Short mmCIF file of C-alpha atoms (C1' of nucleotides) in Angstrom, two decimals:
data_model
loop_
_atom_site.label_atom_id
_atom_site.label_comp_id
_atom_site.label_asym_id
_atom_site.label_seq_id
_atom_site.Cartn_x
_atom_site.Cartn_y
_atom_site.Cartn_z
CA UNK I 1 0.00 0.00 0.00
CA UNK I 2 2.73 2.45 0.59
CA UNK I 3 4.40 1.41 -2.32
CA UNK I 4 1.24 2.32 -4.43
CA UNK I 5 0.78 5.74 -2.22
CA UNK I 6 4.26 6.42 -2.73
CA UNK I 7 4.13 6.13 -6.86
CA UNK I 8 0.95 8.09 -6.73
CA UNK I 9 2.79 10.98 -5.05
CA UNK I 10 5.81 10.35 -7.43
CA UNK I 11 3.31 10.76 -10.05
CA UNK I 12 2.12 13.61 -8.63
CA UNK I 13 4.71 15.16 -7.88
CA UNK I 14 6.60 14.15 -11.91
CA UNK I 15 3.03 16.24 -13.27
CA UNK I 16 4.17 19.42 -11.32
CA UNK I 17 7.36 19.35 -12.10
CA UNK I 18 6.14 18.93 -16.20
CA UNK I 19 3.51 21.82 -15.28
CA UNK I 20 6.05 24.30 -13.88
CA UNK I 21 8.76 23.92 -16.27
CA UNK I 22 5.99 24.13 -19.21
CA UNK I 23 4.57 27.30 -17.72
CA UNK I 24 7.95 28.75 -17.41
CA UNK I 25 8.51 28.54 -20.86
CA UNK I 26 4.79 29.90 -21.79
CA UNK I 27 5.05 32.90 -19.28
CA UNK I 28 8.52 33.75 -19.32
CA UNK I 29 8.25 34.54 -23.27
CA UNK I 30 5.06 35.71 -23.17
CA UNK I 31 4.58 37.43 -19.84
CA UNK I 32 1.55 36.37 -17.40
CA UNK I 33 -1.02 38.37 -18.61
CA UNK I 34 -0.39 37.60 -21.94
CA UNK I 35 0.33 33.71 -21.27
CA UNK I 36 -2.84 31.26 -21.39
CA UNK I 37 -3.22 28.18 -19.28
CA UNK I 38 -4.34 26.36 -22.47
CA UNK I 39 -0.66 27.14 -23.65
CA UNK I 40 0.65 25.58 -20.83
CA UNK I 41 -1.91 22.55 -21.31
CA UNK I 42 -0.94 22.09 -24.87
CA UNK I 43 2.99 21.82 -23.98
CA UNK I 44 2.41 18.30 -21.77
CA UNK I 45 -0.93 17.09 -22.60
CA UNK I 46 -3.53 16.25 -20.04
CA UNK I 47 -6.28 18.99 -19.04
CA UNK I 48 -6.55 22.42 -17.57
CA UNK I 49 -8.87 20.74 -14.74
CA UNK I 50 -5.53 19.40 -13.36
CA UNK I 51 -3.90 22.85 -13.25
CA UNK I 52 -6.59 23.89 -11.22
CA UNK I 53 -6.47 21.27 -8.73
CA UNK I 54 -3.03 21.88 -8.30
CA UNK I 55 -2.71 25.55 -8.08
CA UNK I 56 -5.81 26.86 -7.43
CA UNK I 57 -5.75 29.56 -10.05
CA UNK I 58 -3.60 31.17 -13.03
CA UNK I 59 -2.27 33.56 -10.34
CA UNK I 60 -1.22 30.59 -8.09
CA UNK I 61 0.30 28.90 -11.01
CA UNK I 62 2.41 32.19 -11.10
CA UNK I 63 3.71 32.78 -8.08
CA UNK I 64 4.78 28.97 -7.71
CA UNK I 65 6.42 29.52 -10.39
CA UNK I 66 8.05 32.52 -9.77
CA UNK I 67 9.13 31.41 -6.27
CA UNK I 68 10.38 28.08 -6.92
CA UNK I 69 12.45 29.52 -9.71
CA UNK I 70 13.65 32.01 -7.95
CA UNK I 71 14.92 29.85 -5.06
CA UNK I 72 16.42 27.34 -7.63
CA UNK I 73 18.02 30.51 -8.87
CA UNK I 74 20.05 32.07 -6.11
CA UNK I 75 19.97 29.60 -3.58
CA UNK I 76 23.57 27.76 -5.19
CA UNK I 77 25.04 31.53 -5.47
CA UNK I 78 24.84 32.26 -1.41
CA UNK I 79 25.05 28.82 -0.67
CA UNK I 80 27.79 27.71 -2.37
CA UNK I 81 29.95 30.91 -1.82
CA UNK I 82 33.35 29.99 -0.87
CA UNK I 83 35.42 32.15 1.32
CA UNK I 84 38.79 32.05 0.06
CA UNK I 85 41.92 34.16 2.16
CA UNK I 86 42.33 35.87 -0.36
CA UNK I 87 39.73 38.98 -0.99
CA UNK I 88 40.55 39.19 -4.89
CA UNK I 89 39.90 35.78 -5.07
CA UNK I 90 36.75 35.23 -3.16
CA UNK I 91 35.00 38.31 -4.93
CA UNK I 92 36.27 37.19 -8.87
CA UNK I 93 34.75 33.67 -7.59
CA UNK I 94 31.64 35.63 -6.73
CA UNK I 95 31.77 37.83 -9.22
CA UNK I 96 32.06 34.93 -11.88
CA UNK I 97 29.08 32.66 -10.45
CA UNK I 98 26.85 36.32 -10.55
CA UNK I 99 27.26 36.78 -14.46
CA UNK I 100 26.62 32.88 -15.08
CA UNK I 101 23.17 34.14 -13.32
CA UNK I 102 22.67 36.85 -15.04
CA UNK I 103 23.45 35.22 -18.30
CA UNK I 104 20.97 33.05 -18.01
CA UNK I 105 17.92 32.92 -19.91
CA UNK I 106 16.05 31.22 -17.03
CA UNK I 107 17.09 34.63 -14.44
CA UNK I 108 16.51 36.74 -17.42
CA UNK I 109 12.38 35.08 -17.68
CA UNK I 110 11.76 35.59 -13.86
CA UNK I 111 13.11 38.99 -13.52
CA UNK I 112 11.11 39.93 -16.30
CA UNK I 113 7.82 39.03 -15.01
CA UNK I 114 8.54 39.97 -11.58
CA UNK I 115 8.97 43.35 -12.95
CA UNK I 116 6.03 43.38 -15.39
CA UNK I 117 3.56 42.39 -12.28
CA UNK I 118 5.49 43.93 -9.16
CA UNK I 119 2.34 46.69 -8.74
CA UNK I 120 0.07 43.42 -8.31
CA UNK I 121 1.65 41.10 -6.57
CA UNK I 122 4.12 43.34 -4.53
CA UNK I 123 4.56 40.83 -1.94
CA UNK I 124 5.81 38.41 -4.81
CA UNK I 125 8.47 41.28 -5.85
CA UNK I 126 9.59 41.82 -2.34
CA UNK I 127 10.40 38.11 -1.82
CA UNK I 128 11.74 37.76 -4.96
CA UNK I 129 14.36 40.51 -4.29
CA UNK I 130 15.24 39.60 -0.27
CA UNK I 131 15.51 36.27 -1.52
CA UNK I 132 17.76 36.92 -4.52
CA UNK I 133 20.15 40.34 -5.19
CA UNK I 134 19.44 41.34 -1.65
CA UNK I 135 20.76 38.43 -0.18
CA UNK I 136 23.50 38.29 -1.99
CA UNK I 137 24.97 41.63 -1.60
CA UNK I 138 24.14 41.19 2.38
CA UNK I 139 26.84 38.30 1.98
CA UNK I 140 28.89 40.38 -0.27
CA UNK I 141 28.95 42.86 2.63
CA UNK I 142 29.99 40.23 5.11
CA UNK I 143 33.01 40.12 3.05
CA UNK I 144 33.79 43.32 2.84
CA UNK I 145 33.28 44.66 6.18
CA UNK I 146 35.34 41.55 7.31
CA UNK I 147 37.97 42.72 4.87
CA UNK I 148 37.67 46.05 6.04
CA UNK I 149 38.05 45.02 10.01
CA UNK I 150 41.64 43.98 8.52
CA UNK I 151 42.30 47.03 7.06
CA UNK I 152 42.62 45.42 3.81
CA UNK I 153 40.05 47.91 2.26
CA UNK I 154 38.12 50.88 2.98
CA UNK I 155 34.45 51.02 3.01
CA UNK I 156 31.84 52.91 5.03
CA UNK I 157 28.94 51.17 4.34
CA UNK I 158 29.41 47.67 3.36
CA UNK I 159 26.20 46.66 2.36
CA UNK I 160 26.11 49.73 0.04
CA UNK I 161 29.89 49.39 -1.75
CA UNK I 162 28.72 45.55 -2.27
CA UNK I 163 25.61 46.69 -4.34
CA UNK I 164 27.73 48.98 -5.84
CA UNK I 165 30.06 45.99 -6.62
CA UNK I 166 27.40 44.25 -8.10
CA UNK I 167 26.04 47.09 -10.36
CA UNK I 168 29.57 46.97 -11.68
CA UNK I 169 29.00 43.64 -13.09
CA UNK I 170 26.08 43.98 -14.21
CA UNK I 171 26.72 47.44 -15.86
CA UNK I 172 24.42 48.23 -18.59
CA UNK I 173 24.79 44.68 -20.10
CA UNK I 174 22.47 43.06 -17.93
CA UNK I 175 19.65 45.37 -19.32
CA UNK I 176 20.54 45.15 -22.69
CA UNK I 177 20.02 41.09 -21.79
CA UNK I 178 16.62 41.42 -20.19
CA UNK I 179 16.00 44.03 -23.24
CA UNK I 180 16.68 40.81 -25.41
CA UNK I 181 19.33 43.02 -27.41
CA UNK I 182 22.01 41.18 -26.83
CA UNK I 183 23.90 37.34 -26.76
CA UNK I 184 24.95 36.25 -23.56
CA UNK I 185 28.28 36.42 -22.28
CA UNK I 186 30.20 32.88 -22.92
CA UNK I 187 32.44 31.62 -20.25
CA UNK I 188 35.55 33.01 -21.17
CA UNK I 189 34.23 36.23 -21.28
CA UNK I 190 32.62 36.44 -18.19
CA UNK I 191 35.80 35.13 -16.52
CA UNK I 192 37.33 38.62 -18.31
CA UNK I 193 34.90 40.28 -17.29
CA UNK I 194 34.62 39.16 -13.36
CA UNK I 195 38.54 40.23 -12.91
CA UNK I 196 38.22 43.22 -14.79
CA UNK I 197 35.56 44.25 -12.66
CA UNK I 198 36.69 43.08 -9.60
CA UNK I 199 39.73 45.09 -10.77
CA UNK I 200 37.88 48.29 -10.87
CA UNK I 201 36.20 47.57 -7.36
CA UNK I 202 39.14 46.53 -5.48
CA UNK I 203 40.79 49.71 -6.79
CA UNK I 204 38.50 52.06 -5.76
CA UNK I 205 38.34 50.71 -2.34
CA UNK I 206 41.50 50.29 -1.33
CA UNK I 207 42.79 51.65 1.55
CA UNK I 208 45.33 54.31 0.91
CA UNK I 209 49.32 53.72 1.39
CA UNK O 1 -8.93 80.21 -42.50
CA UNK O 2 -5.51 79.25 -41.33
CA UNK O 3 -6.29 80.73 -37.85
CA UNK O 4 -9.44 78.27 -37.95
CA UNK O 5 -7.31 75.62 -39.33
CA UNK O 6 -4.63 76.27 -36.82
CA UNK O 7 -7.30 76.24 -33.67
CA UNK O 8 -8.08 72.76 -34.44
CA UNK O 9 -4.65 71.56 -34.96
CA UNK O 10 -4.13 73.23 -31.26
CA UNK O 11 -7.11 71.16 -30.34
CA UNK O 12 -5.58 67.60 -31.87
CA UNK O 13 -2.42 68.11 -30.01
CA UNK O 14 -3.99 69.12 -26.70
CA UNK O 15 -6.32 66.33 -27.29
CA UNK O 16 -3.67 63.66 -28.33
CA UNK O 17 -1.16 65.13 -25.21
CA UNK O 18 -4.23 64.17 -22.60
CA UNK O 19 -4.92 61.00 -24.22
CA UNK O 20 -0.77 60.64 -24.17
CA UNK O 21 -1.10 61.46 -20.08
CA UNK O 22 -3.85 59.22 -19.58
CA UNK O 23 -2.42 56.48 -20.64
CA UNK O 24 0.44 56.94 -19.39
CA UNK O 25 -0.98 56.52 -15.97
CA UNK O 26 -2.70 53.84 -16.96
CA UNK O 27 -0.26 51.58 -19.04
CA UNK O 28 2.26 51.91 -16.50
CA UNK O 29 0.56 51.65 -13.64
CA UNK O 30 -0.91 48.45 -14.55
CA UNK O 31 1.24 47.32 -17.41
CA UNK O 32 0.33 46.82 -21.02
CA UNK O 33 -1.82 43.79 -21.35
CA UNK O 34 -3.83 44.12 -18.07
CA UNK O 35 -4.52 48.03 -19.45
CA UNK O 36 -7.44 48.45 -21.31
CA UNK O 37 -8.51 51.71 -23.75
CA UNK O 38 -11.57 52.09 -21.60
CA UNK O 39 -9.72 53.02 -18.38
CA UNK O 40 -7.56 55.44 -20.56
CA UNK O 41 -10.87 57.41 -21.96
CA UNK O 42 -12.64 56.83 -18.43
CA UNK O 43 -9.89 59.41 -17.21
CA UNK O 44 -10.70 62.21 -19.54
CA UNK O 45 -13.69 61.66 -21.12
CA UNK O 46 -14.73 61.14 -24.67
CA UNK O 47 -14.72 58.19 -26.95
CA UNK O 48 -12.47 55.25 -27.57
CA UNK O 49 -13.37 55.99 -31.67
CA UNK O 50 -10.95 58.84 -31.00
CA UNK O 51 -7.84 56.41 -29.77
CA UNK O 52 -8.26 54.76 -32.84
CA UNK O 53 -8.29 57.35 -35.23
CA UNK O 54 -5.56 59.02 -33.93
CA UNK O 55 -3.30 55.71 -32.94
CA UNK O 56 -4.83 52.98 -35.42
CA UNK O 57 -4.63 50.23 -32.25
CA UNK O 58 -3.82 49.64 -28.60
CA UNK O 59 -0.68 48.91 -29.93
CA UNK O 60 0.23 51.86 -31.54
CA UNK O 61 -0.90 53.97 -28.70
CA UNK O 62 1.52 52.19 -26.72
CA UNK O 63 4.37 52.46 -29.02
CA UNK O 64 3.58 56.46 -28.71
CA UNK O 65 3.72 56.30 -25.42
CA UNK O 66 7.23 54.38 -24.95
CA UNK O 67 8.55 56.19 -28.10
CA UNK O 68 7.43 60.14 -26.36
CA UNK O 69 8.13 59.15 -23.00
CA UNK O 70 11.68 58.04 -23.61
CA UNK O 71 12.86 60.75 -25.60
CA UNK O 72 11.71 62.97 -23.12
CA UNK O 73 13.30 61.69 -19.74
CA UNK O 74 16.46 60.72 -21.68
CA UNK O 75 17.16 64.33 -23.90
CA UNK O 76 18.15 66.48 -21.66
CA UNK O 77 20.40 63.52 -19.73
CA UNK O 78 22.68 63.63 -22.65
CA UNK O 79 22.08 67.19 -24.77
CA UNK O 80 22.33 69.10 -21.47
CA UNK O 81 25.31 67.58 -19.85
CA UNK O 82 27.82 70.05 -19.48
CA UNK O 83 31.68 69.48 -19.84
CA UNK O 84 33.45 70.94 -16.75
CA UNK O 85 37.00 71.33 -16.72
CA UNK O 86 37.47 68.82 -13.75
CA UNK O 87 36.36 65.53 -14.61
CA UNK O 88 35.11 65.04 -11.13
CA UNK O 89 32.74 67.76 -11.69
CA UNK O 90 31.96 66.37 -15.11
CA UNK O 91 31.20 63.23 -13.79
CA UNK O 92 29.74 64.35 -10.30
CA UNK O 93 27.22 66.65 -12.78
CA UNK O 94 26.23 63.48 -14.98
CA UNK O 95 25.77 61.26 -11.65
CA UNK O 96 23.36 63.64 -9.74
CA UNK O 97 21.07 63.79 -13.35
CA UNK O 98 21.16 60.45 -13.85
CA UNK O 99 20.08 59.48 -10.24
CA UNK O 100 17.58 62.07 -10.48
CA UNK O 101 16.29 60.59 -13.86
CA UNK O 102 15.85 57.04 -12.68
CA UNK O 103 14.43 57.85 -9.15
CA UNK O 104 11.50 59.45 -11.34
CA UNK O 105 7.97 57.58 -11.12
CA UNK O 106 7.94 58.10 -15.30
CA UNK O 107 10.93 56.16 -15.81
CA UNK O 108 10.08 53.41 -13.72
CA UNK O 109 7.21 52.99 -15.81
CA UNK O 110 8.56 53.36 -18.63
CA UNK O 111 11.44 51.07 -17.98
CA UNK O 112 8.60 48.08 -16.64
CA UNK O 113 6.64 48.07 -19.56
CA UNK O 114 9.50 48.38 -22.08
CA UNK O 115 10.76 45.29 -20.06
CA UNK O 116 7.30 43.28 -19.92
CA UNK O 117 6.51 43.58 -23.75
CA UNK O 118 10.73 43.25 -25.32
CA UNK O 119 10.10 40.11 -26.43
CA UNK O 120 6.72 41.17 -28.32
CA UNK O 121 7.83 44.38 -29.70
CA UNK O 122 12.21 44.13 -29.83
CA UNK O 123 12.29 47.26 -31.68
CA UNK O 124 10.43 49.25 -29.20
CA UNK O 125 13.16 47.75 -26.88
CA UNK O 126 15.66 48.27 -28.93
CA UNK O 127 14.92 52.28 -29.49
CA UNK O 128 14.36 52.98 -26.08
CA UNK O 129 17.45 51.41 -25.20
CA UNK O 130 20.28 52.86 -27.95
CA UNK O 131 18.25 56.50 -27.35
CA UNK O 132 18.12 56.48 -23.57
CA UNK O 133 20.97 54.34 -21.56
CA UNK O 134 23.61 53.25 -24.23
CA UNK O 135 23.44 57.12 -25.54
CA UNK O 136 23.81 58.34 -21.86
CA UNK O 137 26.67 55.66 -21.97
CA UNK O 138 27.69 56.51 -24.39
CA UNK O 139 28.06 60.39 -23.70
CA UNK O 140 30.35 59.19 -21.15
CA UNK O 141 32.20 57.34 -22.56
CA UNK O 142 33.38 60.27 -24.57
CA UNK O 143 34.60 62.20 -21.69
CA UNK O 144 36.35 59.23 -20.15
CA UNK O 145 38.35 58.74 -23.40
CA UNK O 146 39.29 62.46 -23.43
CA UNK O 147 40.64 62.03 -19.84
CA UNK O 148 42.37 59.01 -20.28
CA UNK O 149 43.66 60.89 -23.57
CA UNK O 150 45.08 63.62 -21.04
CA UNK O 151 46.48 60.86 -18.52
CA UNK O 152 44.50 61.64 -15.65
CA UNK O 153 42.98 58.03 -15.45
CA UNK O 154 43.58 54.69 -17.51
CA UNK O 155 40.97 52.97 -18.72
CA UNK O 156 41.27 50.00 -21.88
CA UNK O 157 37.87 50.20 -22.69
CA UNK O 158 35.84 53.66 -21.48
CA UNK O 159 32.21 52.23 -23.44
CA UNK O 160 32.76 49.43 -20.37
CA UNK O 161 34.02 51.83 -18.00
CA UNK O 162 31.21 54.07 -18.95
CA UNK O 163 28.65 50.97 -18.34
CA UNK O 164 30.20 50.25 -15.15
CA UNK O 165 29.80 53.67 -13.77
CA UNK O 166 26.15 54.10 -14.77
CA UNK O 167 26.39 50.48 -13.04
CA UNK O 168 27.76 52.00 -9.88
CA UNK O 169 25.17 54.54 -9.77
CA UNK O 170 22.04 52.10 -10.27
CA UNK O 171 23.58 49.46 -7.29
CA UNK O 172 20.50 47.79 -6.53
CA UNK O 173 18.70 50.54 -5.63
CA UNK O 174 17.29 50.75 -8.85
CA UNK O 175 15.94 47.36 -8.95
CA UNK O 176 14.32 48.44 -5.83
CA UNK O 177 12.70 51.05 -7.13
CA UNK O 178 11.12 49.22 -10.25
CA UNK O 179 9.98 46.79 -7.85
CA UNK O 180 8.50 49.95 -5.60
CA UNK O 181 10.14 48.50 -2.98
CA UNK O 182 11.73 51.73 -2.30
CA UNK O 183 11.02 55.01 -1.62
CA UNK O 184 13.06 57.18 -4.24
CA UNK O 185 15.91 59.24 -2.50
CA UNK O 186 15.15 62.86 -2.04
CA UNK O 187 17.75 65.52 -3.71
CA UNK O 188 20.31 65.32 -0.92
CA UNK O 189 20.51 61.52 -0.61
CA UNK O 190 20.74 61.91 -4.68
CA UNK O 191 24.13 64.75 -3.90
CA UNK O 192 25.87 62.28 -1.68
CA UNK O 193 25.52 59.45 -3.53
CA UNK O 194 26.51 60.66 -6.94
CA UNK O 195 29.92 61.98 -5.10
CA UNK O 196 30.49 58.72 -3.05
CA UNK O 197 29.86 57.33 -6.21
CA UNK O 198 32.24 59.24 -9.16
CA UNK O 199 34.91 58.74 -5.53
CA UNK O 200 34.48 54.72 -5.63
CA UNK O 201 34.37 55.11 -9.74
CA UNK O 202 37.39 57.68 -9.92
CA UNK O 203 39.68 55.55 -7.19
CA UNK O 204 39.10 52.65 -9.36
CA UNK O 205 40.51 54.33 -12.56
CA UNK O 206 42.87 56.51 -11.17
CA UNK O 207 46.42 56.20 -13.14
CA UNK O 208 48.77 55.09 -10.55
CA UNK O 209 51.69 57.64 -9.58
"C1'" DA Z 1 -28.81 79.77 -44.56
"C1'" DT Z 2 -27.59 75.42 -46.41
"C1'" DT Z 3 -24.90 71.66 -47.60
"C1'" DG Z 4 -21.36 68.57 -47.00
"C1'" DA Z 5 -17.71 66.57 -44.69
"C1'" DC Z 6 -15.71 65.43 -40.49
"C1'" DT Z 7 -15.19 64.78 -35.48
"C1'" DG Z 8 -16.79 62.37 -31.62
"C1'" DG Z 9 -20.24 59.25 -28.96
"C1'" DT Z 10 -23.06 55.00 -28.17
"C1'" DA Z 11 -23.61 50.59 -28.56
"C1'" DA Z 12 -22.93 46.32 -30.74
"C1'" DT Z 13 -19.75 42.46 -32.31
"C1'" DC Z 14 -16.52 39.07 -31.79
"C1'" DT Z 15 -12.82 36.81 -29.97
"C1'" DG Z 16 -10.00 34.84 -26.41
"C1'" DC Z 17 -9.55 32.90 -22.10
"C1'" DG Z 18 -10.18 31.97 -16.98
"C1'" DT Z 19 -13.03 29.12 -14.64
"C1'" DT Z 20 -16.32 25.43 -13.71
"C1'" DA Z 21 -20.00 21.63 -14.45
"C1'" DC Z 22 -20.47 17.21 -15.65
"C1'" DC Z 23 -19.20 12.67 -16.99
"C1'" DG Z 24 -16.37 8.46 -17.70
"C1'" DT Z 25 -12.79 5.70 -15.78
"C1'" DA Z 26 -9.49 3.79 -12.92
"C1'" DT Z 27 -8.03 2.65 -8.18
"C1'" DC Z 28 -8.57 0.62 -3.77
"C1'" DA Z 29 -10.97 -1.50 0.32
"C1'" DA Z 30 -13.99 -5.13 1.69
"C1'" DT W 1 -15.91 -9.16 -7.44
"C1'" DT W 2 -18.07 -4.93 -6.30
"C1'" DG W 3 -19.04 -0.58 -4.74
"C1'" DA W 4 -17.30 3.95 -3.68
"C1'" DT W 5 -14.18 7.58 -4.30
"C1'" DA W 6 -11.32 10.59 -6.62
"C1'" DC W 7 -8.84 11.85 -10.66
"C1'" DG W 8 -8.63 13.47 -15.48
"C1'" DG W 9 -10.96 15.03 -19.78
"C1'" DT W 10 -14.45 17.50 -22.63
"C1'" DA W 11 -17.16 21.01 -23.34
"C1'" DA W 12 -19.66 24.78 -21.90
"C1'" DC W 13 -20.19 29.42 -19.34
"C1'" DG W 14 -19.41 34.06 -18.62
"C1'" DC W 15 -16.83 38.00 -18.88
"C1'" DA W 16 -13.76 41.43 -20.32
"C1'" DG W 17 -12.03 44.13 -23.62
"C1'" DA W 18 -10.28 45.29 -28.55
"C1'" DT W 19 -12.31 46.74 -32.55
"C1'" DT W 20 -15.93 48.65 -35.53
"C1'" DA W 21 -20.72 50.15 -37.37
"C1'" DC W 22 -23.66 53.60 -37.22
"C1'" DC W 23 -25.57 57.96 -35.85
"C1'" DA W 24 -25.64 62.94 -34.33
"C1'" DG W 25 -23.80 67.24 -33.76
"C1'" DT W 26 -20.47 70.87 -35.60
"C1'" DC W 27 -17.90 73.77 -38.44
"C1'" DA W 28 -16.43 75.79 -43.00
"C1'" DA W 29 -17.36 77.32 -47.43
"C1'" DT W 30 -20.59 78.95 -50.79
#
DNA sequence: ATTGACTGGTAATCTGCGTTACCGTATCAA
DNA sequence: TTGATACGGTAACGCAGATTACCAGTCAAT
């Protein structure tokens, strides 16, 4: 009996996987308002009576959607951050798993919509954003005002010179990728660009000698 | 005749300015798809019949609206920024206008919508973009390369080094405002930040001596 | 003053889509 | 095996909103 339970819920659980990952692609190109659940229907078969069973609504298809992806998202970049001695080398490392993010299509689909429906669901944008960039410039802070205590740079506000760190990598590029203007950055270049960056930041902050 | 002729002209363009406003509010308060042509003629009276005649579709009143909207906020960003003799001051000027210009409710909006609908209309997004932030960029750019010209910083590729500065200026804070998150910071907040800012930016460029 | 064209308003049309009602079928306990 | 329960599918409902047809008032020129 548990055995059958069990493949039931696997089953269950396979169909919401197939849902989310079809509705990302239908509402991250087309937006919500302009995304239909009989889209998402037509991707994987089966009928919009399930959708509803499972989400309640075309708004709580959304903001699962929006939240799971988001946490898939970001959770690896503040998770996995590795502190290495060395401040260079902890921020390029940083710096480097940020741009793979922003690179992606997937970041590039939920920040859209997150934008495009922020004045309705502004509890949805606020999560979205202490979950995400927030959270990682509060650990990029960590670093800094550590590296500060040392005397290794100088910053007053920590929290502030790391978003300032980040809006160096992300420069205008990142809007000309959510603008859909331009190819994301391959590997190589992103390394470039990480230590170039990082370059620029480390510079400015330094403590004079 | 051409005084009668020329009071009805008046009339078109006051008439086509309101509808311009009122949809304005509309469109990017709520976004494109979820605004509808009634709540834009609900605000100022009249009849939808004249939307159509004078925009041909939804569409094209939207277009309008990005098109109008974006030359405005962006013009006098680049066609009134004045060339100082310090590039501190150059740079210190450009910061507190640029700050000022994306704390503003209109560009917000602007900026949302332009996001939601890219992958619908990539022109649109492609205009709004190469006439408002790459041109401000730019703009930059050109003074950067004139100061590396005269050795007072070293930069390999000001366009980047442009980027990154407007990228300096945005942080996060930006994101935080799109996402009204935020409250927008009032003219002093804007002063200290630009200089903390053009300091972090100017540090990081600095030729070494 | 009259005619003719045009601007602007009301109200219908038509489509697309979120949501739900209803029915067949498969699963599981007894 | 059988009855009950719940799940999935089809097809309809209802609504909202873009677009348009048609009508009335208005202004200019003769």
């Amino acid at each position: 009996m548990s055995q059958a339970v069990k493949s039931r819920r696997a089953d269950q659980d396979a169909r919401r996987t197939a849902i989310l990952d079809a509705a990302a692609e239908v509402f991250f190109e087309q937006g919500y308002a302009a995304a239909s659940i009989d889209a998402v229907i037509e991707r994987i078969g089966g009928s919009k009576r399930n959708i509803y069973s499972m989400f309640g609504s075309k708004e709580g298809l959304f903001i699962a959607l929006v939240t799971e992806n988001a946490r898939r998202l970001f959770d690896p970049l503040v998770n996995e951050g590795t502190v290495h001695k060395d401040l260079r080398e902890t921020l390029t490392d940083f710096a480097i798993r940020l741009l793979h993010l922003f690179m992606s299509r997937r970041m590039a689909g939920v920040y859209r919509v997150v934008v495009s429906e922020a004045a309705r669901l502004p509890d949805l944008a606020a999560s979205f954003y202490r979950n995400g960039p927030d959270l990682a410039a509060s650990w990029v802070a960590d670093i800094l005002a550590q590296a500060c205590a040392r005397g290794e740079i100088q910053v007053d506000d920590p929290k502030l010179a790391a978003q300032r760190f980040m809006g160096i990598l992300r420069g205008n590029l990142y809007m000309e990728i959510v603008l859909d203007l331009s190819r994301p950055m391959d590997s190589a270049e992103i390394d470039n660009t990480a230590r170039s960056a990082v370059d620029l930041f480390l510079n400015g902050v330094k403590t004079k000698s």
